[in-house]
CSV table of C-alpha atoms in Angstrom, one decimal:
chain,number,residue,atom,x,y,z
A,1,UNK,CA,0.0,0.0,0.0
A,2,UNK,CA,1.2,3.1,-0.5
A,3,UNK,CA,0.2,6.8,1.6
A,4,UNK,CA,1.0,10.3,-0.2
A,5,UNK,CA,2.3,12.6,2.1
A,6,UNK,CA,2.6,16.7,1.8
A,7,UNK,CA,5.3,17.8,3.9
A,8,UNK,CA,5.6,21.3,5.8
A,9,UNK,CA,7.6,22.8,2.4
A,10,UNK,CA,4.3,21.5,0.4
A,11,UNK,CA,6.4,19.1,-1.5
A,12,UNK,CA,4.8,15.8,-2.4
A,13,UNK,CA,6.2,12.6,-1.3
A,14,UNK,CA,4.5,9.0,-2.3
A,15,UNK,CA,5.7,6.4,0.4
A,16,UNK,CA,6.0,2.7,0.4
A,17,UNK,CA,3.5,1.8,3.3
A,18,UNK,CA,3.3,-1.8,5.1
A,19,UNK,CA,0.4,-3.7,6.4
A,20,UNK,CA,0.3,-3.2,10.1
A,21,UNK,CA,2.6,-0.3,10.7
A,22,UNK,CA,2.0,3.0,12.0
A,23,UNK,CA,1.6,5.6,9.2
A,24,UNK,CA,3.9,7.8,11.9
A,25,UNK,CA,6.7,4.7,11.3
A,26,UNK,CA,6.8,4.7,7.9
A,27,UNK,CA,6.9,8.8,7.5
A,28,UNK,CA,9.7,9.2,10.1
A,29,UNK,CA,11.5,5.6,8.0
A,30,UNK,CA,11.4,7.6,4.9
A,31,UNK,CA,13.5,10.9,6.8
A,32,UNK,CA,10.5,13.4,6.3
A,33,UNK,CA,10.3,16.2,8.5
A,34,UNK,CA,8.4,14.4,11.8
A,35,UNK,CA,9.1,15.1,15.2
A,36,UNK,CA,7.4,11.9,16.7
A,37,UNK,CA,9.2,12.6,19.8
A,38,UNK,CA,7.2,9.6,22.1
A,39,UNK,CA,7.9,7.4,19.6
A,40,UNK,CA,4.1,6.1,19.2
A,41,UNK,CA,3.1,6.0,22.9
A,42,UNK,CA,0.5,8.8,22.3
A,43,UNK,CA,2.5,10.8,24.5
A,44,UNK,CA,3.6,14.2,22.3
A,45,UNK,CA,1.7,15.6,19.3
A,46,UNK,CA,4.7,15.5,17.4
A,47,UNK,CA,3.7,13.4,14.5
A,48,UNK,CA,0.3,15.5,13.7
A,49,UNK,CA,-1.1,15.6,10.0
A,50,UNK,CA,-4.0,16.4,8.5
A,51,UNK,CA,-5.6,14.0,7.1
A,52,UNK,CA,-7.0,14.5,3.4
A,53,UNK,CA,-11.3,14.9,3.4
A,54,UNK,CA,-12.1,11.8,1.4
A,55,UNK,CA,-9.7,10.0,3.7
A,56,UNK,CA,-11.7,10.9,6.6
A,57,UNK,CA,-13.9,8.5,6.8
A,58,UNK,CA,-11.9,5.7,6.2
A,59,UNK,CA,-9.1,6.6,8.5
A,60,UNK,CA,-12.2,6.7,11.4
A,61,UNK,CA,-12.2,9.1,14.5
A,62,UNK,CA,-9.6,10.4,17.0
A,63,UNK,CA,-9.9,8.2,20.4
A,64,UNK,CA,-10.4,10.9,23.5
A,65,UNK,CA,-6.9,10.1,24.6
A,66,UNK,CA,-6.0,11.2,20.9
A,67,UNK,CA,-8.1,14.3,21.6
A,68,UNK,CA,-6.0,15.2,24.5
A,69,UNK,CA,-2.9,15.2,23.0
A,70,UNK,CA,-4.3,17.2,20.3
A,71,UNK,CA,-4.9,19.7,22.6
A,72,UNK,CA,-1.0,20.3,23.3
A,73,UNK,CA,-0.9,21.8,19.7
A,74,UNK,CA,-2.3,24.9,18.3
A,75,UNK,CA,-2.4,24.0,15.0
A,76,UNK,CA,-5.4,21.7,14.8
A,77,UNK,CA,-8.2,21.8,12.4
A,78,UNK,CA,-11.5,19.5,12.1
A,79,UNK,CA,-9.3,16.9,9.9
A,80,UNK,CA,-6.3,16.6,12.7
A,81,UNK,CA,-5.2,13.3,13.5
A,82,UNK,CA,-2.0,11.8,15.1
A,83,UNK,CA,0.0,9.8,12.6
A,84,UNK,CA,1.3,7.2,15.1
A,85,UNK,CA,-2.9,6.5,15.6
A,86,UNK,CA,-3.6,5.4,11.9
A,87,UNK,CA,-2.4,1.6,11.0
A,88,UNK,CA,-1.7,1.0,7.7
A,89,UNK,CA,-3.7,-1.1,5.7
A,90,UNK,CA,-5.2,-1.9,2.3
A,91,UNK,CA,-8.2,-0.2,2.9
A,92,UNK,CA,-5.8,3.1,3.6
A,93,UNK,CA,-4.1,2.3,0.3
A,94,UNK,CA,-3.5,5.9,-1.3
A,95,UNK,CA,-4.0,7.5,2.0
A,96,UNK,CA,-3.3,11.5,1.5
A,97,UNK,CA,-2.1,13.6,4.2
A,98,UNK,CA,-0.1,16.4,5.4
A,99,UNK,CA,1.9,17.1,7.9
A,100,UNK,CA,1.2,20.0,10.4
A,101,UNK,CA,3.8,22.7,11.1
A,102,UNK,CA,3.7,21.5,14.9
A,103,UNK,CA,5.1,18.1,14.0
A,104,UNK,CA,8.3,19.7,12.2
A,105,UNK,CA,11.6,18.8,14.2
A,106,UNK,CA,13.5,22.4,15.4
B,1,UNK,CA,23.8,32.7,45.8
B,2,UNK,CA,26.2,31.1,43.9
B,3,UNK,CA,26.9,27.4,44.6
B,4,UNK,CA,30.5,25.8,43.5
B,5,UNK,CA,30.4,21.7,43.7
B,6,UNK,CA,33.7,19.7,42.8
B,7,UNK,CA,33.0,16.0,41.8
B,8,UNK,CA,34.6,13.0,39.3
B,9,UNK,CA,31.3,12.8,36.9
B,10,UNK,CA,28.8,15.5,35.9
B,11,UNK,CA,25.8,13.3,34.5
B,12,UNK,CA,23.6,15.4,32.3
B,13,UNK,CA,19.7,14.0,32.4
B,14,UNK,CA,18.5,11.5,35.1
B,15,UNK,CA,16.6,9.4,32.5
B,16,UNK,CA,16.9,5.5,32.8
B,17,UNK,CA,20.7,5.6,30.7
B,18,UNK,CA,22.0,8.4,33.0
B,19,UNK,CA,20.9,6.7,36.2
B,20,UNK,CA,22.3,3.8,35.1
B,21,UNK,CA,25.7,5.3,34.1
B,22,UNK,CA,25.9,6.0,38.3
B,23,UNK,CA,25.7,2.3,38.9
B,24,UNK,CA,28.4,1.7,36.4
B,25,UNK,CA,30.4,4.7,37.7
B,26,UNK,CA,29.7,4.0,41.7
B,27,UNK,CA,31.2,0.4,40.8
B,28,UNK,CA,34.2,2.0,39.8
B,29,UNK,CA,34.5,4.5,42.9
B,30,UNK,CA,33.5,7.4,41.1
B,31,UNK,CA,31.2,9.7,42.8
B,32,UNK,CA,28.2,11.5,40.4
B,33,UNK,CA,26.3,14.6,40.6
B,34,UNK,CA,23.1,14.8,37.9
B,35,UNK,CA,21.8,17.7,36.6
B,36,UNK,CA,18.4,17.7,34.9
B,37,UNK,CA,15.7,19.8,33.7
B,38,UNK,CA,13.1,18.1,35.2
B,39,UNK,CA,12.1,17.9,38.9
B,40,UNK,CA,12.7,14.8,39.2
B,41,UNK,CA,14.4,11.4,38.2
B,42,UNK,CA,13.1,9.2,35.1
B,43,UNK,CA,13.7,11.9,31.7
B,44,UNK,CA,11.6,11.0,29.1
B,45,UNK,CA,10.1,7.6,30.6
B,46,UNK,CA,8.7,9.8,33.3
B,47,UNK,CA,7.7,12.7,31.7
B,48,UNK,CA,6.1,11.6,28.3
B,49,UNK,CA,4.9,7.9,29.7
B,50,UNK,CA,5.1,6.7,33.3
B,51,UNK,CA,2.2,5.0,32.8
B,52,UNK,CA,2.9,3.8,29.7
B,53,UNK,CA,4.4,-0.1,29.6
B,54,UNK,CA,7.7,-0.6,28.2
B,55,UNK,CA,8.3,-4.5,27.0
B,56,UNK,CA,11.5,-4.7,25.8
B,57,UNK,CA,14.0,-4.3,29.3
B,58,UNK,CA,15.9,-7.8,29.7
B,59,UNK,CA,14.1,-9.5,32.5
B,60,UNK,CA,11.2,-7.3,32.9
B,61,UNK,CA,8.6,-8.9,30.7
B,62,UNK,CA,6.8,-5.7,31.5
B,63,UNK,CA,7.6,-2.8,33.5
B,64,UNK,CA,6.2,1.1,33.2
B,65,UNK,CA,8.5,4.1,33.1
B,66,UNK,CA,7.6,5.2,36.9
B,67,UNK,CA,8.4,1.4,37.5
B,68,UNK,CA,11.5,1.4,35.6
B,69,UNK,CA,12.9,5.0,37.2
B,70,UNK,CA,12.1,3.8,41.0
B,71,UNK,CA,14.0,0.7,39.9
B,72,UNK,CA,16.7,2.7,39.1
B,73,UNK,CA,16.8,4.8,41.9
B,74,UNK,CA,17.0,1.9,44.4
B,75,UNK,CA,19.4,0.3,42.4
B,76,UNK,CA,22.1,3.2,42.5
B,77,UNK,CA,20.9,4.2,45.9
B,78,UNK,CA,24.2,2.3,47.4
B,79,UNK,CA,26.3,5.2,45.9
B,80,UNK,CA,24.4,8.2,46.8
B,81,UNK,CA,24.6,10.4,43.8
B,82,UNK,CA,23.4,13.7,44.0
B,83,UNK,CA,20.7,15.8,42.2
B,84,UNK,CA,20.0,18.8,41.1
B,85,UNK,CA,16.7,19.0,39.7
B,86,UNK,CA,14.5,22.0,37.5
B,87,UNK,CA,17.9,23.0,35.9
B,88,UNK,CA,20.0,23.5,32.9
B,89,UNK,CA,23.6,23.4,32.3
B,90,UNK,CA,24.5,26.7,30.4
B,91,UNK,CA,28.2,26.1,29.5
B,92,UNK,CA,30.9,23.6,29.5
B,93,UNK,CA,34.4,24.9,29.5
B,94,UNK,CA,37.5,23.1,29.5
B,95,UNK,CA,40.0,23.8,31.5
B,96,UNK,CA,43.8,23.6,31.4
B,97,UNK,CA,44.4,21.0,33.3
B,98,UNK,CA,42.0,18.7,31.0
B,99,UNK,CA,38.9,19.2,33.6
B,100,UNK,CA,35.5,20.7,33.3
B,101,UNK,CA,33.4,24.1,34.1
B,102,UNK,CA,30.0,23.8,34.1
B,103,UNK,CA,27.6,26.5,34.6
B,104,UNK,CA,23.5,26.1,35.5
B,105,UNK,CA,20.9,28.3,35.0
B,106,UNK,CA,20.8,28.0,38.8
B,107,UNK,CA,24.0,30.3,39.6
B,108,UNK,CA,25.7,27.1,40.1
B,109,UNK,CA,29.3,25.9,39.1
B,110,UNK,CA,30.2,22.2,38.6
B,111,UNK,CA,34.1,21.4,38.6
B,112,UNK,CA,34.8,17.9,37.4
B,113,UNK,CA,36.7,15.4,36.0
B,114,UNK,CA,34.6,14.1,33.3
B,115,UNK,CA,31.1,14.9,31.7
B,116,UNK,CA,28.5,12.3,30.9
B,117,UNK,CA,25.5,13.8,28.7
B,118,UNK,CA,22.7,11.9,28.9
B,119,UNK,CA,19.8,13.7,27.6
B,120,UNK,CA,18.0,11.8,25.6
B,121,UNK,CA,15.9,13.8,23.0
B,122,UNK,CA,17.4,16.7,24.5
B,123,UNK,CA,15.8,19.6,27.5
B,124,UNK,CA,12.6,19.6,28.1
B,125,UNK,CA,11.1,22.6,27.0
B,126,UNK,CA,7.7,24.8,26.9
B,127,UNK,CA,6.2,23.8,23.4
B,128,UNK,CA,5.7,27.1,21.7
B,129,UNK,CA,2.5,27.8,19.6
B,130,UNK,CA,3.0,27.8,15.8
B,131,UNK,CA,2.4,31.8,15.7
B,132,UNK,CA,3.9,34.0,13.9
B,133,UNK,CA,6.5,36.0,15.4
B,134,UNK,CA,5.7,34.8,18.9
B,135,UNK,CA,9.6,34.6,19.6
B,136,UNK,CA,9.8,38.7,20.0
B,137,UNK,CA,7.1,38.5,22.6
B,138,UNK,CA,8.8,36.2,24.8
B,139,UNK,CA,9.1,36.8,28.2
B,140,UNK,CA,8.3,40.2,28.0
B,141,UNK,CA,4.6,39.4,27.8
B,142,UNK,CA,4.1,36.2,26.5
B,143,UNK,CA,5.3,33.5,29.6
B,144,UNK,CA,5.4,30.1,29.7
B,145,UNK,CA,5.3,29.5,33.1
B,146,UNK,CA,4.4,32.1,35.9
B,147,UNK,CA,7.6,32.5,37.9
B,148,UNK,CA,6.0,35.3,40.3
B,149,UNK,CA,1.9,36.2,40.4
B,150,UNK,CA,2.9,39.9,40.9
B,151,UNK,CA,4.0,40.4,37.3
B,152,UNK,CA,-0.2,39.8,36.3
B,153,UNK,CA,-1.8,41.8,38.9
B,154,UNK,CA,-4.2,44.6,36.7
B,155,UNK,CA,-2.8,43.0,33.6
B,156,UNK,CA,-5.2,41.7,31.0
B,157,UNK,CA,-4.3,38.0,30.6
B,158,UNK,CA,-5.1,35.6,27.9
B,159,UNK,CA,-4.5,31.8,28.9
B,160,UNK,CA,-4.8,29.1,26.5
B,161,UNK,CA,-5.0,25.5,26.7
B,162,UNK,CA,-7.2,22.9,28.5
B,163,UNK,CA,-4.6,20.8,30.8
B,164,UNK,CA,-4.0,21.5,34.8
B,165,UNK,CA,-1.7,24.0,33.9
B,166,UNK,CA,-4.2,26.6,32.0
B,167,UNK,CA,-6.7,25.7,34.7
B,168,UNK,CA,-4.7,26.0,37.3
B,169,UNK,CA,-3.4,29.7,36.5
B,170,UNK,CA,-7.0,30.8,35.8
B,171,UNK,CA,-7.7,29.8,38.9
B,172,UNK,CA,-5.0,31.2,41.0
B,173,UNK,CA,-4.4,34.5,38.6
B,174,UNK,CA,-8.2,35.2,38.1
B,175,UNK,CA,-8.4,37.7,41.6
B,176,UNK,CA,-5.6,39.7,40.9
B,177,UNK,CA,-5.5,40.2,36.9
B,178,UNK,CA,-8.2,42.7,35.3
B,179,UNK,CA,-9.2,40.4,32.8
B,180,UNK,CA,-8.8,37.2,31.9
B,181,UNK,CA,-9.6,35.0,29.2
B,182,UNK,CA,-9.2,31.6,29.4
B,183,UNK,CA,-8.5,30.1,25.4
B,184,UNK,CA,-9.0,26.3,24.7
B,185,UNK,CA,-9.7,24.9,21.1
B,186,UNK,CA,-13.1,22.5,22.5
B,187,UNK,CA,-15.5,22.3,25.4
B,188,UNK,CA,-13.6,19.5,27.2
B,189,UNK,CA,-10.7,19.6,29.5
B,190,UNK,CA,-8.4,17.4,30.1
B,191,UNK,CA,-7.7,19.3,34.0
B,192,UNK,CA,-8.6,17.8,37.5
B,193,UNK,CA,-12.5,18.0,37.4
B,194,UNK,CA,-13.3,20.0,40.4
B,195,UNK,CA,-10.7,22.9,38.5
B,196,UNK,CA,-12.7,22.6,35.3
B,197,UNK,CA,-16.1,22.8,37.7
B,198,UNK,CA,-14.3,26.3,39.2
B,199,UNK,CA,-13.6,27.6,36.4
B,200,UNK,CA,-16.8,27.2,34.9
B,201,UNK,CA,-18.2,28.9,38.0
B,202,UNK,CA,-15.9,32.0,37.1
B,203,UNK,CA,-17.1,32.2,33.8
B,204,UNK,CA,-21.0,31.7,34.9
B,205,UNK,CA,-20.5,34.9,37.6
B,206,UNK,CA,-18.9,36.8,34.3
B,207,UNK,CA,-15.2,36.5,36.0
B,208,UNK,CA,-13.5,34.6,33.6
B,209,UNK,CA,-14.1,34.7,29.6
B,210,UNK,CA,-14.0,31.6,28.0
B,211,UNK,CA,-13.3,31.2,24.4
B,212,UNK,CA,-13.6,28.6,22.1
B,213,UNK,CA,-11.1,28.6,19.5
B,214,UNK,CA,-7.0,28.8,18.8
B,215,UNK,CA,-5.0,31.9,18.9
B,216,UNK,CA,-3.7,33.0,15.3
B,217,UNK,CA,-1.6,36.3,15.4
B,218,UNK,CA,-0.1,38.6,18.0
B,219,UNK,CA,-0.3,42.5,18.0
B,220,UNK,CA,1.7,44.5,19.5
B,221,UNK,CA,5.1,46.7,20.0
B,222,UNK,CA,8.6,45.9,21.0
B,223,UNK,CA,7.6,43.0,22.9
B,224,UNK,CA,4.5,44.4,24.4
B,225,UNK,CA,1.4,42.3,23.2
B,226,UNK,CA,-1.9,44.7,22.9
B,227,UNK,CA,-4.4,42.0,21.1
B,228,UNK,CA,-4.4,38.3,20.9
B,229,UNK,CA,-6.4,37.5,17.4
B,230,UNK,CA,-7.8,34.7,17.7
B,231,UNK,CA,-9.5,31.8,14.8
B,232,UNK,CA,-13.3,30.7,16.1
B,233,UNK,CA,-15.6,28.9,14.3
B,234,UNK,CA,-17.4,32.7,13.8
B,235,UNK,CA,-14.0,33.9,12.5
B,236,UNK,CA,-11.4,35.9,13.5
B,237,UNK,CA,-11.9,37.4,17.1
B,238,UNK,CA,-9.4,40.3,18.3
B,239,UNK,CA,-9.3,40.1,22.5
B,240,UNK,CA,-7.5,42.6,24.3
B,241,UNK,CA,-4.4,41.4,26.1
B,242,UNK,CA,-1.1,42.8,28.0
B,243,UNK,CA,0.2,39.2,28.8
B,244,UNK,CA,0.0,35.4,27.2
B,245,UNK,CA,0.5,32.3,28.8
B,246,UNK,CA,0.0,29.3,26.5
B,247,UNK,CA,0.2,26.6,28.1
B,248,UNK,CA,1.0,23.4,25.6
B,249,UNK,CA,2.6,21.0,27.7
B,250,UNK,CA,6.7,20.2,27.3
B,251,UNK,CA,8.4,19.2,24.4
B,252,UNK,CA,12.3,17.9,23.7
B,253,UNK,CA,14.5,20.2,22.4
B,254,UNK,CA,18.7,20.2,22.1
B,255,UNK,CA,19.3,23.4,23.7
B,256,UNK,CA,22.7,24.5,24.4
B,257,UNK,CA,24.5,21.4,23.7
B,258,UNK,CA,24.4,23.0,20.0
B,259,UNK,CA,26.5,25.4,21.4
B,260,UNK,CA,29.2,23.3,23.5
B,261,UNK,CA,31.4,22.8,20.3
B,262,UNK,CA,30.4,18.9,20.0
B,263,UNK,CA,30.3,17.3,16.7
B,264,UNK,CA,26.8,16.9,15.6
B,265,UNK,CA,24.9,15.1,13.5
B,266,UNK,CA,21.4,16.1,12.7
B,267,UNK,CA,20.6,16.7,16.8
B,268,UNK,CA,22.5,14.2,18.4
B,269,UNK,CA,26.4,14.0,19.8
B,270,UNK,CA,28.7,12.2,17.8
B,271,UNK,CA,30.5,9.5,19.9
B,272,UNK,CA,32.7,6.2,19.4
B,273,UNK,CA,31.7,3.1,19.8
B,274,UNK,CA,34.5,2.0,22.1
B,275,UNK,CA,34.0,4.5,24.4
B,276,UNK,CA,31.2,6.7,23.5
B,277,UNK,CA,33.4,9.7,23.8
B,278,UNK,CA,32.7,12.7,21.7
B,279,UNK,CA,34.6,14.7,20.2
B,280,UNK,CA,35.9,16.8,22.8
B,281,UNK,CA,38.2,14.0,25.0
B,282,UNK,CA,36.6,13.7,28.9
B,283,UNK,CA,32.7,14.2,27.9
B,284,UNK,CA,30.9,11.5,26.9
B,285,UNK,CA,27.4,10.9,25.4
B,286,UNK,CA,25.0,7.7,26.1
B,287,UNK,CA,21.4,7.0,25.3
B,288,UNK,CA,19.4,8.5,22.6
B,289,UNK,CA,21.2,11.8,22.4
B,290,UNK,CA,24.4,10.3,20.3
B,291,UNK,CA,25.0,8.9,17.7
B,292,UNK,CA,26.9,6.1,15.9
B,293,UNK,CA,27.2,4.1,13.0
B,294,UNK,CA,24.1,1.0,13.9
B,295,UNK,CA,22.3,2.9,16.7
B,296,UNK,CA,19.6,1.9,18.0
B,297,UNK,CA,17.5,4.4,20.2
B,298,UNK,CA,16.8,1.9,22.8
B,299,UNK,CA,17.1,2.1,26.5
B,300,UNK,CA,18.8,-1.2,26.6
B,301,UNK,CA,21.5,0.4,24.1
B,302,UNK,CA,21.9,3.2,26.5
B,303,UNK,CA,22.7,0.9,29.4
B,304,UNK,CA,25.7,-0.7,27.6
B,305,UNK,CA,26.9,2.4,26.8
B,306,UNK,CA,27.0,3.2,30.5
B,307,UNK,CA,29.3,0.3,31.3
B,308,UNK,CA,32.1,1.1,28.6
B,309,UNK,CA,31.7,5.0,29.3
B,310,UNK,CA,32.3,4.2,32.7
B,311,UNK,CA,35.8,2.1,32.1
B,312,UNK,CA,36.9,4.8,30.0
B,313,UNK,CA,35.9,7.5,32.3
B,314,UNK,CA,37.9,5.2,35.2
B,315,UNK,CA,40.7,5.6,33.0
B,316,UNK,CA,40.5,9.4,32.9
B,317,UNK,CA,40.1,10.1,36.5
B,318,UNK,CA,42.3,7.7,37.9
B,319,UNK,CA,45.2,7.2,35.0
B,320,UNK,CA,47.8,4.6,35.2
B,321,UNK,CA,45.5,2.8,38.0
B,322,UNK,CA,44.8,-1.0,36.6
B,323,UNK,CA,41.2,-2.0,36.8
B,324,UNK,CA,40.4,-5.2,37.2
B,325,UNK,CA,37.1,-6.2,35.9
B,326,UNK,CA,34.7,-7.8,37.9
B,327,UNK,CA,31.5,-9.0,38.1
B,328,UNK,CA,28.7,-8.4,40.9
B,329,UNK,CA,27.8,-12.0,41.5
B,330,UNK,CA,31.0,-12.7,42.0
B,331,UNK,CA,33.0,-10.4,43.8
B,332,UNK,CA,32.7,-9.3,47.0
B,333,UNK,CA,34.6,-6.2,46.7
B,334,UNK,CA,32.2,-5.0,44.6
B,335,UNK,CA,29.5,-6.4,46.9
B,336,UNK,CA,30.2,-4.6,49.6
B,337,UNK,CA,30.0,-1.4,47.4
B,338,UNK,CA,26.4,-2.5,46.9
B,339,UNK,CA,25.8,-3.0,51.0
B,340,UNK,CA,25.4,-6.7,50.2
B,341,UNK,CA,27.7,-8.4,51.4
């Protein structure tokens, strides 16, 4: 499966994705510009995207916990999600997404 | 008033590799003073997930961070390091006889032998809202943390976020300030429940103003915020405001070990694998703050970097003495080190 990722600098990067990973995994794997500081605990923010509209439904809704960490960043919008939080799978294949300016490393 | 402490090791960061580095060093005679950010012991494991179980220790099928950093403690406990917590080491110097000056944020001044930086990701530090030239407003009137109450009395104050920390302040700031607004992206909090009920309270008897949305610009002069624009559902909303406290929870960042002349390499310390020195001969760098060809960012890679930077830091502090290495089930030199035998 594959996810198509907008980074911070708006350029467009296709990634190889793999069944059962964290999308958060495979962007960090591929040396885009994440943060993902807790390293998937759902600890940080760090690895915050937005997640394309026709992906929103598919990808599902934040947990509260994922809400709460949300709240430690000020960029959110109604399509915020954590990357770490998604799984990849076929039914994410062609996932599109950006990354949020919160989740760039300093 | 100034402070001046001589020891063998500095330890930079009491996360679960630096703690760990004082068993290693204590085994070895050599006495250890830490110096971390934080208030207390644990780094990262504490901070970010003490709850949070870690599976991949040897020996501990499961264990949490908290777990893990009261482990630690007790296990070091036999050599009675020293801490000194909610701090930050400004400066390294080197001296001429081959030593070390260190220098806190706490007007305090470390002499020692050899440095041991175990930082993990780096210093904990405020995380700052993605707004635009924020930077120029900071701490004049824009604060992450209220160091003394005095500096808000008759101010108008904007507070954003939803944690204990926003709550908290509202709370405590509210009678002194002349207004307050209290900022938070949703109608749910994630602060002790009888806070949020206070608040709410506040904002019921016209106190406190609370405001759903995020903040989006500052305005103001030479570091002096007048208005704190805001992005609501209903648009953009202007508020006000002579002071700023967002409050956005901690986040890791490298600080001034960019500055202390250590080869980098894209945020983390450059070190050997024999040793895990760095470049500058007598500081050494463990856990996930270094870097080397193969590393691993695991805690279990940060303890074996303890033992060898220990040996070599022997080596420094006590030249020409012959170690002998031994082991702790064995020997009952080093079990009487360890109150155990």
């Amino acid at each position: 499966m594959k996810i198509i990722v907008t980074d911070q600098a708006g350029d467009v990067h296709e990634l190889e994705g793999l069944e059962g990973w964290r999308v958060m995994e495979v962007i960090r794997d591929w040396g885009l510009n994440i943060k993902a500081e807790c390293g998937g605990a759902l600890s940080c923010a760090t690895c915050h995207c937005y997640v394309d509209s026709e992906w929103l439904d598919a990808v599902g809704a934040p947990s509260d916990e994922e809400e709460d960490m949300l709240d430690s960043v000020g960029d959110v919008k109604t399509n915020s999600r954590l990357s770490c939080q998604i799984l990849c799978s076929d039914a994410l294949d062609g996932l599109k997404l950006t990354l949020a300016p919160s989740a760039a490393k300093d | 008033m100034s402070t001046e402490i001589t020891t063998d090791v500095v330890v930079i960061g009491a996360g679960p590799c630096g703690l760990f580095a004082a068993f290693e060093l204590g085994l070895l005679d050599l006495k250890c003073h830490f110096i971390d950010i934080l208030d207390r012991p644990g780094g990262q494991c504490a901070e970010l997930y003490p709850e949070k179980p870690i599976y991949d220790i040897p020996g501990f099928p499961v264990v949490t961070g908290q777990q893990l950093t009261d482990n630690l403690m007790a296990q070091i406990a036999p050599f009675s390091p020293e801490f000194h917590f909610s701090r930050m080491v400004n400066s390294i110097e080197k001296l001429e006889d081959g030593s070390f000056k260190l220098q806190t944020d706490a007007d305090e001044t470390f002499f020692t032998k050899v440095v041991v930086i175990a930082a993990g990701g780096g210093s904990f530090q405020p995380k700052r809202p993605p707004v635009p030239e924020i930077e120029q407003y900071e701490n004049k009137s824009v604060f992450y943390a209220v160091r003394k109450m005095e500096d808000f009395r008759g101010q108008d104050v904007v507070i954003v976020g939803g944690g204990d920390s926003a709550l908290d302040w509202t709370l405590n700031l509210q009678p002194i300030v002349r207004t307050l607004t209290l900022v938070h992206r949703r109608d749910a909090f994630k602060a002790a429940p009888a806070s949020v009920n206070k608040m709410k309270e506040l904002v019921a008897e016209g106190k406190v103003n609370f405001q759903l949305g995020q903040i989006a610009k500052l305005d103001g002069d030479d570091g002096q915020i007048n208005h704190v624009h805001l992005a609501t559902e209903a648009g953009d909303l202007s508020i006000p405001a002579t002071r700023l406290l967002p409050f956005f929870g901690l986040t890791m960042k490298l600080g001034p070990v960019a500055d202390w002349g250590l080869e980098l390499n894209d945020n983390t310390i450059v070190v050997d694998t024999e040793k895990f020195e760095t470049s500058v001969p007598g500081i050494f760098a463990i856990g996930d703050i270094n870097y080397y060809p193969g590393k691993l960012k695991l805690i279990l890679s940060g303890f074996h970097e303890a033992a060898l930077m220990a040996q070599a830091a022997k080596a420094i502090i006590s030249p020409g003495e012959r170690v002998v290495f031994q082991y702790t089930t064995s020997s009952t030199k080093l079990q009487k080190k360890l109150g155990v035998a």
